[in-house]
Amino acid sequence: MRVVRNIVILTGAGVSAESGIDTFRGGGGLWEQHRVEDVATPEAFARDPDLVLRFYDMRRSAIQEKQPNEAHFALARLDREWRGDLLIVTQNVDDLHERGGAGRVLHMHGEHLNAWCTACDVRSRWTGPLIDRPACPACGERALRPDVVWFGEIPYRMDEIHDALRHADLFVSIGTSGAVYPAAGFVRGARDLGAQTLELNLEPSQGSAWFHESRLGPASEIVPAWVD
Ligand code: BV8
């Protein structure tokens, strides 16, 4: 087995579940309250911008009342102490990794707490609602949308992610169902390039067969157990 110097960690909604943030596909999960095609696509935004803006305003407000859990804190400890390369690629659009103290975090699906101006393309930190069409802080236009990657849109910083996967000695997937691409394909790429692969999840994911090892349980327990 290769010496582990470089680690890539992929996280999904399951790492924030115990902080009280809905997952997408769990029982009573987020998508069950809203059909995917109703809210998380550019077509939905063009068809019914108010519905989409209200959906994201509700979530942007909700995450600000949530707190990081032991999984976020454990990953932050690892991030601070790890001497090699380490990258936390998150599919999540909450800021709990950062509030838990992690520094090397890459939001491939964007962030609730950013707004993206469709007039001037500038992204601004944003904690309030967008439903009232506030003015863009950069250009003044009332053209802000959530800075979140919708289905059919290209995830952020894919080159950086692929570069990290190419150099990874260990790929760890935490709290994701393996349902959404391209994130769900990372494990196969890392394994084909010789990385050890580990899954930490409440239940087997759709990609479980690609992991050398799977540990099942709640993230707030199995992530600190792995890190420490
Ligand atoms: C793209 C932001 C092209 C929005 C999100 C057919 C086949 C394959 C692919 C496709 C296809 N048709 C279309 C596609 C592409 C599509 C896709 O994958 N669709 C799926 C549904 C089939 N993908 C895209 O459109 C992507 N873009 O492909 O562009 C391209 C790409 C690369 C290069 C060039 C061109 C864009 C996808 C991004 C969509 N945006 N989020 C928002 O948040 O509103 S996706 C959304 O799902 C979130 O980001 C979320 O993170 C992500 C994945 O879900 P999970 O995080 O895994 O959450 P889930 O609920 O599913 O699972 C939770 C897991 O946690 C479970 O396993 C559960 O057991 C576990 N768990 C629960 N509690 C705990 C726990 N684990 C531990 N402890 C607990 N306590």
Short mmCIF file of N, CA and C in Angstrom, two decimals, residues 42-138:
data_model
loop_
_atom_site.label_atom_id
_atom_site.label_comp_id
_atom_site.label_asym_id
_atom_site.label_seq_id
_atom_site.Cartn_x
_atom_site.Cartn_y
_atom_site.Cartn_z
N PRO A 42 -31.72 25.65 -14.12
CA PRO A 42 -31.86 26.98 -14.73
C PRO A 42 -33.24 27.16 -15.37
N GLU A 43 -33.79 26.04 -15.88
CA GLU A 43 -35.11 26.12 -16.53
C GLU A 43 -36.17 26.53 -15.51
N ALA A 44 -36.06 25.94 -14.29
CA ALA A 44 -37.04 26.27 -13.24
C ALA A 44 -36.92 27.75 -12.88
N PHE A 45 -35.67 28.23 -12.84
CA PHE A 45 -35.45 29.64 -12.47
C PHE A 45 -36.02 30.57 -13.54
N ALA A 46 -35.90 30.16 -14.80
CA ALA A 46 -36.46 30.97 -15.90
C ALA A 46 -37.99 30.92 -15.86
N ARG A 47 -38.50 29.72 -15.52
CA ARG A 47 -39.96 29.53 -15.56
C ARG A 47 -40.66 30.17 -14.36
N ASP A 48 -40.05 30.00 -13.18
CA ASP A 48 -40.72 30.51 -11.96
C ASP A 48 -39.67 31.01 -10.97
N PRO A 49 -39.06 32.16 -11.27
CA PRO A 49 -37.96 32.66 -10.44
C PRO A 49 -38.35 32.86 -8.97
N ASP A 50 -39.61 33.28 -8.74
CA ASP A 50 -40.00 33.51 -7.34
C ASP A 50 -39.96 32.21 -6.53
N LEU A 51 -40.46 31.11 -7.13
CA LEU A 51 -40.45 29.82 -6.41
C LEU A 51 -39.01 29.45 -6.07
N VAL A 52 -38.12 29.57 -7.04
CA VAL A 52 -36.72 29.18 -6.82
C VAL A 52 -36.07 30.10 -5.78
N LEU A 53 -36.32 31.40 -5.89
CA LEU A 53 -35.70 32.32 -4.93
C LEU A 53 -36.23 32.09 -3.51
N ARG A 54 -37.53 31.78 -3.39
CA ARG A 54 -38.09 31.51 -2.06
C ARG A 54 -37.48 30.23 -1.48
N PHE A 55 -37.30 29.25 -2.33
CA PHE A 55 -36.73 27.94 -1.90
C PHE A 55 -35.32 28.14 -1.35
N TYR A 56 -34.53 28.96 -2.08
CA TYR A 56 -33.16 29.17 -1.61
C TYR A 56 -33.10 30.17 -0.46
N ASP A 57 -34.01 31.14 -0.44
CA ASP A 57 -34.06 32.06 0.72
C ASP A 57 -34.34 31.27 2.00
N MET A 58 -35.26 30.30 1.90
CA MET A 58 -35.61 29.48 3.08
C MET A 58 -34.37 28.70 3.54
N ARG A 59 -33.64 28.12 2.59
CA ARG A 59 -32.48 27.30 2.98
C ARG A 59 -31.32 28.17 3.46
N ARG A 60 -31.12 29.34 2.81
CA ARG A 60 -30.02 30.22 3.20
C ARG A 60 -30.25 30.70 4.64
N SER A 61 -31.51 30.99 4.96
CA SER A 61 -31.83 31.45 6.31
C SER A 61 -31.67 30.29 7.32
N ALA A 62 -32.15 29.09 6.92
CA ALA A 62 -32.11 27.94 7.84
C ALA A 62 -30.68 27.57 8.23
N ILE A 63 -29.75 27.59 7.28
CA ILE A 63 -28.39 27.10 7.63
C ILE A 63 -27.72 28.04 8.63
N GLN A 64 -28.16 29.31 8.67
CA GLN A 64 -27.48 30.26 9.56
C GLN A 64 -27.84 30.03 11.03
N GLU A 65 -28.88 29.18 11.23
CA GLU A 65 -29.24 28.83 12.61
C GLU A 65 -28.64 27.48 13.03
N LYS A 66 -27.97 26.80 12.08
CA LYS A 66 -27.44 25.47 12.38
C LYS A 66 -25.99 25.58 12.84
N GLN A 67 -25.55 24.52 13.53
CA GLN A 67 -24.17 24.52 14.04
C GLN A 67 -23.40 23.32 13.48
N PRO A 68 -22.09 23.46 13.33
CA PRO A 68 -21.29 22.30 12.90
C PRO A 68 -21.43 21.15 13.91
N ASN A 69 -21.23 19.92 13.44
CA ASN A 69 -21.29 18.78 14.37
C ASN A 69 -19.90 18.16 14.49
N GLU A 70 -19.80 17.09 15.25
CA GLU A 70 -18.48 16.48 15.55
C GLU A 70 -17.74 16.03 14.29
N ALA A 71 -18.51 15.75 13.23
CA ALA A 71 -17.83 15.36 11.98
C ALA A 71 -17.09 16.55 11.38
N HIS A 72 -17.73 17.71 11.38
CA HIS A 72 -17.09 18.93 10.85
C HIS A 72 -15.85 19.27 11.69
N PHE A 73 -15.99 19.16 13.01
CA PHE A 73 -14.85 19.53 13.89
C PHE A 73 -13.68 18.55 13.70
N ALA A 74 -14.01 17.28 13.52
CA ALA A 74 -12.93 16.28 13.34
C ALA A 74 -12.20 16.53 12.01
N LEU A 75 -12.94 16.84 10.97
CA LEU A 75 -12.29 17.11 9.66
C LEU A 75 -11.43 18.37 9.75
N ALA A 76 -11.87 19.34 10.54
CA ALA A 76 -11.08 20.57 10.71
C ALA A 76 -9.78 20.25 11.46
N ARG A 77 -9.86 19.35 12.43
CA ARG A 77 -8.63 18.96 13.16
C ARG A 77 -7.64 18.32 12.19
N LEU A 78 -8.20 17.41 11.37
CA LEU A 78 -7.34 16.74 10.38
C LEU A 78 -6.74 17.77 9.43
N ASP A 79 -7.54 18.71 8.99
CA ASP A 79 -7.06 19.75 8.06
C ASP A 79 -5.92 20.54 8.70
N ARG A 80 -6.05 20.87 9.98
CA ARG A 80 -5.01 21.68 10.65
C ARG A 80 -3.73 20.87 10.86
N GLU A 81 -3.90 19.58 11.17
CA GLU A 81 -2.73 18.78 11.59
C GLU A 81 -2.03 18.06 10.44
N TRP A 82 -2.74 17.85 9.32
CA TRP A 82 -2.17 17.02 8.25
C TRP A 82 -1.05 17.75 7.53
N ARG A 83 0.12 17.16 7.45
CA ARG A 83 1.28 17.82 6.86
C ARG A 83 1.28 17.71 5.33
N GLY A 84 0.63 16.69 4.79
CA GLY A 84 0.62 16.56 3.31
C GLY A 84 -0.48 17.40 2.71
N ASP A 85 -0.77 17.13 1.42
CA ASP A 85 -1.90 17.83 0.79
C ASP A 85 -3.19 17.23 1.32
N LEU A 86 -4.16 18.11 1.51
CA LEU A 86 -5.49 17.66 1.93
C LEU A 86 -6.51 18.61 1.34
N LEU A 87 -7.54 18.08 0.72
CA LEU A 87 -8.58 18.92 0.13
C LEU A 87 -9.94 18.32 0.49
N ILE A 88 -10.79 19.18 1.08
CA ILE A 88 -12.18 18.77 1.35
C ILE A 88 -13.04 19.31 0.20
N VAL A 89 -13.45 18.42 -0.72
CA VAL A 89 -14.35 18.81 -1.80
C VAL A 89 -15.76 18.55 -1.30
N THR A 90 -16.56 19.63 -1.14
CA THR A 90 -17.91 19.39 -0.64
C THR A 90 -18.96 19.67 -1.70
N GLN A 91 -19.97 18.81 -1.73
CA GLN A 91 -21.14 19.04 -2.59
C GLN A 91 -22.12 19.96 -1.87
N ASN A 92 -21.86 20.17 -0.59
CA ASN A 92 -22.80 20.94 0.23
C ASN A 92 -22.64 22.43 -0.02
N VAL A 93 -23.74 23.13 0.13
CA VAL A 93 -23.73 24.58 -0.11
C VAL A 93 -23.86 25.33 1.22
N ASP A 94 -23.78 24.59 2.34
CA ASP A 94 -23.76 25.25 3.66
C ASP A 94 -22.31 25.61 4.00
N ASP A 95 -22.14 26.36 5.11
CA ASP A 95 -20.78 26.81 5.48
C ASP A 95 -20.30 26.12 6.75
N LEU A 96 -20.82 24.93 7.04
CA LEU A 96 -20.49 24.28 8.31
C LEU A 96 -19.05 23.77 8.36
N HIS A 97 -18.48 23.38 7.20
CA HIS A 97 -17.06 22.99 7.24
C HIS A 97 -16.21 24.18 7.71
N GLU A 98 -16.48 25.34 7.14
CA GLU A 98 -15.69 26.53 7.51
C GLU A 98 -15.96 26.92 8.96
N ARG A 99 -17.22 26.89 9.36
CA ARG A 99 -17.53 27.27 10.76
C ARG A 99 -17.03 26.21 11.74
N GLY A 100 -16.76 25.01 11.23
CA GLY A 100 -16.18 23.98 12.11
C GLY A 100 -14.67 24.14 12.21
N GLY A 101 -14.10 25.05 11.38
CA GLY A 101 -12.67 25.35 11.48
C GLY A 101 -11.83 24.83 10.33
N ALA A 102 -12.46 24.20 9.30
CA ALA A 102 -11.67 23.69 8.18
C ALA A 102 -11.26 24.84 7.27
N GLY A 103 -10.06 24.73 6.67
CA GLY A 103 -9.57 25.81 5.80
C GLY A 103 -9.55 25.41 4.34
N ARG A 104 -9.13 24.18 4.07
CA ARG A 104 -8.95 23.75 2.67
C ARG A 104 -10.25 23.11 2.17
N VAL A 105 -11.27 23.97 1.90
CA VAL A 105 -12.60 23.50 1.49
C VAL A 105 -12.91 24.02 0.09
N LEU A 106 -13.41 23.15 -0.79
CA LEU A 106 -13.76 23.55 -2.15
C LEU A 106 -15.23 23.21 -2.38
N HIS A 107 -16.06 24.25 -2.60
CA HIS A 107 -17.51 24.04 -2.78
C HIS A 107 -17.80 23.81 -4.26
N MET A 108 -17.84 22.57 -4.68
CA MET A 108 -18.02 22.29 -6.13
C MET A 108 -19.43 22.62 -6.60
N HIS A 109 -20.40 22.70 -5.68
CA HIS A 109 -21.77 23.04 -6.09
C HIS A 109 -22.18 24.43 -5.62
N GLY A 110 -21.18 25.27 -5.27
CA GLY A 110 -21.46 26.65 -4.89
C GLY A 110 -21.79 26.78 -3.42
N GLU A 111 -22.28 27.95 -3.04
CA GLU A 111 -22.51 28.28 -1.62
C GLU A 111 -23.78 29.09 -1.43
N HIS A 112 -24.59 28.68 -0.44
CA HIS A 112 -25.81 29.43 -0.11
C HIS A 112 -25.50 30.88 0.22
N LEU A 113 -24.34 31.11 0.86
CA LEU A 113 -24.08 32.46 1.39
C LEU A 113 -23.36 33.35 0.38
N ASN A 114 -23.47 32.98 -0.91
CA ASN A 114 -23.00 33.86 -1.98
C ASN A 114 -24.16 34.15 -2.92
N ALA A 115 -24.18 35.35 -3.47
CA ALA A 115 -25.15 35.67 -4.53
C ALA A 115 -24.33 35.99 -5.79
N TRP A 116 -24.91 35.59 -6.94
CA TRP A 116 -24.18 35.72 -8.22
C TRP A 116 -24.98 36.66 -9.10
N CYS A 117 -24.35 37.74 -9.56
CA CYS A 117 -25.06 38.71 -10.39
C CYS A 117 -25.03 38.28 -11.85
N THR A 118 -26.22 38.09 -12.41
CA THR A 118 -26.29 37.65 -13.81
C THR A 118 -26.06 38.83 -14.76
N ALA A 119 -25.93 40.04 -14.20
CA ALA A 119 -25.65 41.20 -15.07
C ALA A 119 -24.14 41.41 -15.18
N CYS A 120 -23.44 41.43 -14.02
CA CYS A 120 -22.00 41.74 -14.09
C CYS A 120 -21.12 40.53 -13.74
N ASP A 121 -21.75 39.39 -13.39
CA ASP A 121 -21.01 38.14 -13.14
C ASP A 121 -20.23 38.15 -11.83
N VAL A 122 -20.36 39.22 -11.03
CA VAL A 122 -19.63 39.28 -9.75
C VAL A 122 -20.38 38.48 -8.69
N ARG A 123 -19.65 37.73 -7.85
CA ARG A 123 -20.24 37.01 -6.72
C ARG A 123 -19.99 37.80 -5.45
N SER A 124 -21.06 37.94 -4.64
CA SER A 124 -20.94 38.70 -3.39
C SER A 124 -21.40 37.84 -2.22
N ARG A 125 -20.80 38.02 -1.05
CA ARG A 125 -21.26 37.35 0.16
C ARG A 125 -22.68 37.83 0.42
N TRP A 126 -23.61 36.87 0.71
CA TRP A 126 -25.01 37.28 0.82
C TRP A 126 -25.72 36.45 1.88
N THR A 127 -26.27 37.08 2.90
CA THR A 127 -26.93 36.29 3.95
C THR A 127 -28.44 36.54 3.98
N GLY A 128 -28.90 37.56 3.29
CA GLY A 128 -30.32 37.90 3.34
C GLY A 128 -31.10 37.25 2.21
N PRO A 129 -32.40 37.62 2.06
CA PRO A 129 -33.22 37.07 0.99
C PRO A 129 -32.89 37.69 -0.37
N LEU A 130 -33.28 36.96 -1.43
CA LEU A 130 -33.11 37.48 -2.80
C LEU A 130 -34.47 37.73 -3.44
N ILE A 131 -35.55 37.30 -2.76
CA ILE A 131 -36.89 37.37 -3.36
C ILE A 131 -37.29 38.80 -3.72
N ASP A 132 -36.76 39.79 -2.98
CA ASP A 132 -37.15 41.19 -3.24
C ASP A 132 -36.26 41.84 -4.30
N ARG A 133 -35.45 41.02 -4.97
CA ARG A 133 -34.58 41.50 -6.05
C ARG A 133 -33.71 42.68 -5.60
N PRO A 134 -32.89 42.45 -4.57
CA PRO A 134 -32.00 43.53 -4.10
C PRO A 134 -30.96 43.88 -5.16
N ALA A 135 -30.36 45.05 -5.02
CA ALA A 135 -29.37 45.50 -6.01
C ALA A 135 -28.05 44.78 -5.80
N CYS A 136 -27.39 44.45 -6.88
CA CYS A 136 -26.05 43.85 -6.82
C CYS A 136 -25.09 44.86 -6.19
N PRO A 137 -24.30 44.45 -5.17
CA PRO A 137 -23.37 45.39 -4.53
C PRO A 137 -22.33 45.94 -5.51
N ALA A 138 -22.06 45.17 -6.59
CA ALA A 138 -21.00 45.59 -7.52
C ALA A 138 -21.53 46.53 -8.61
#
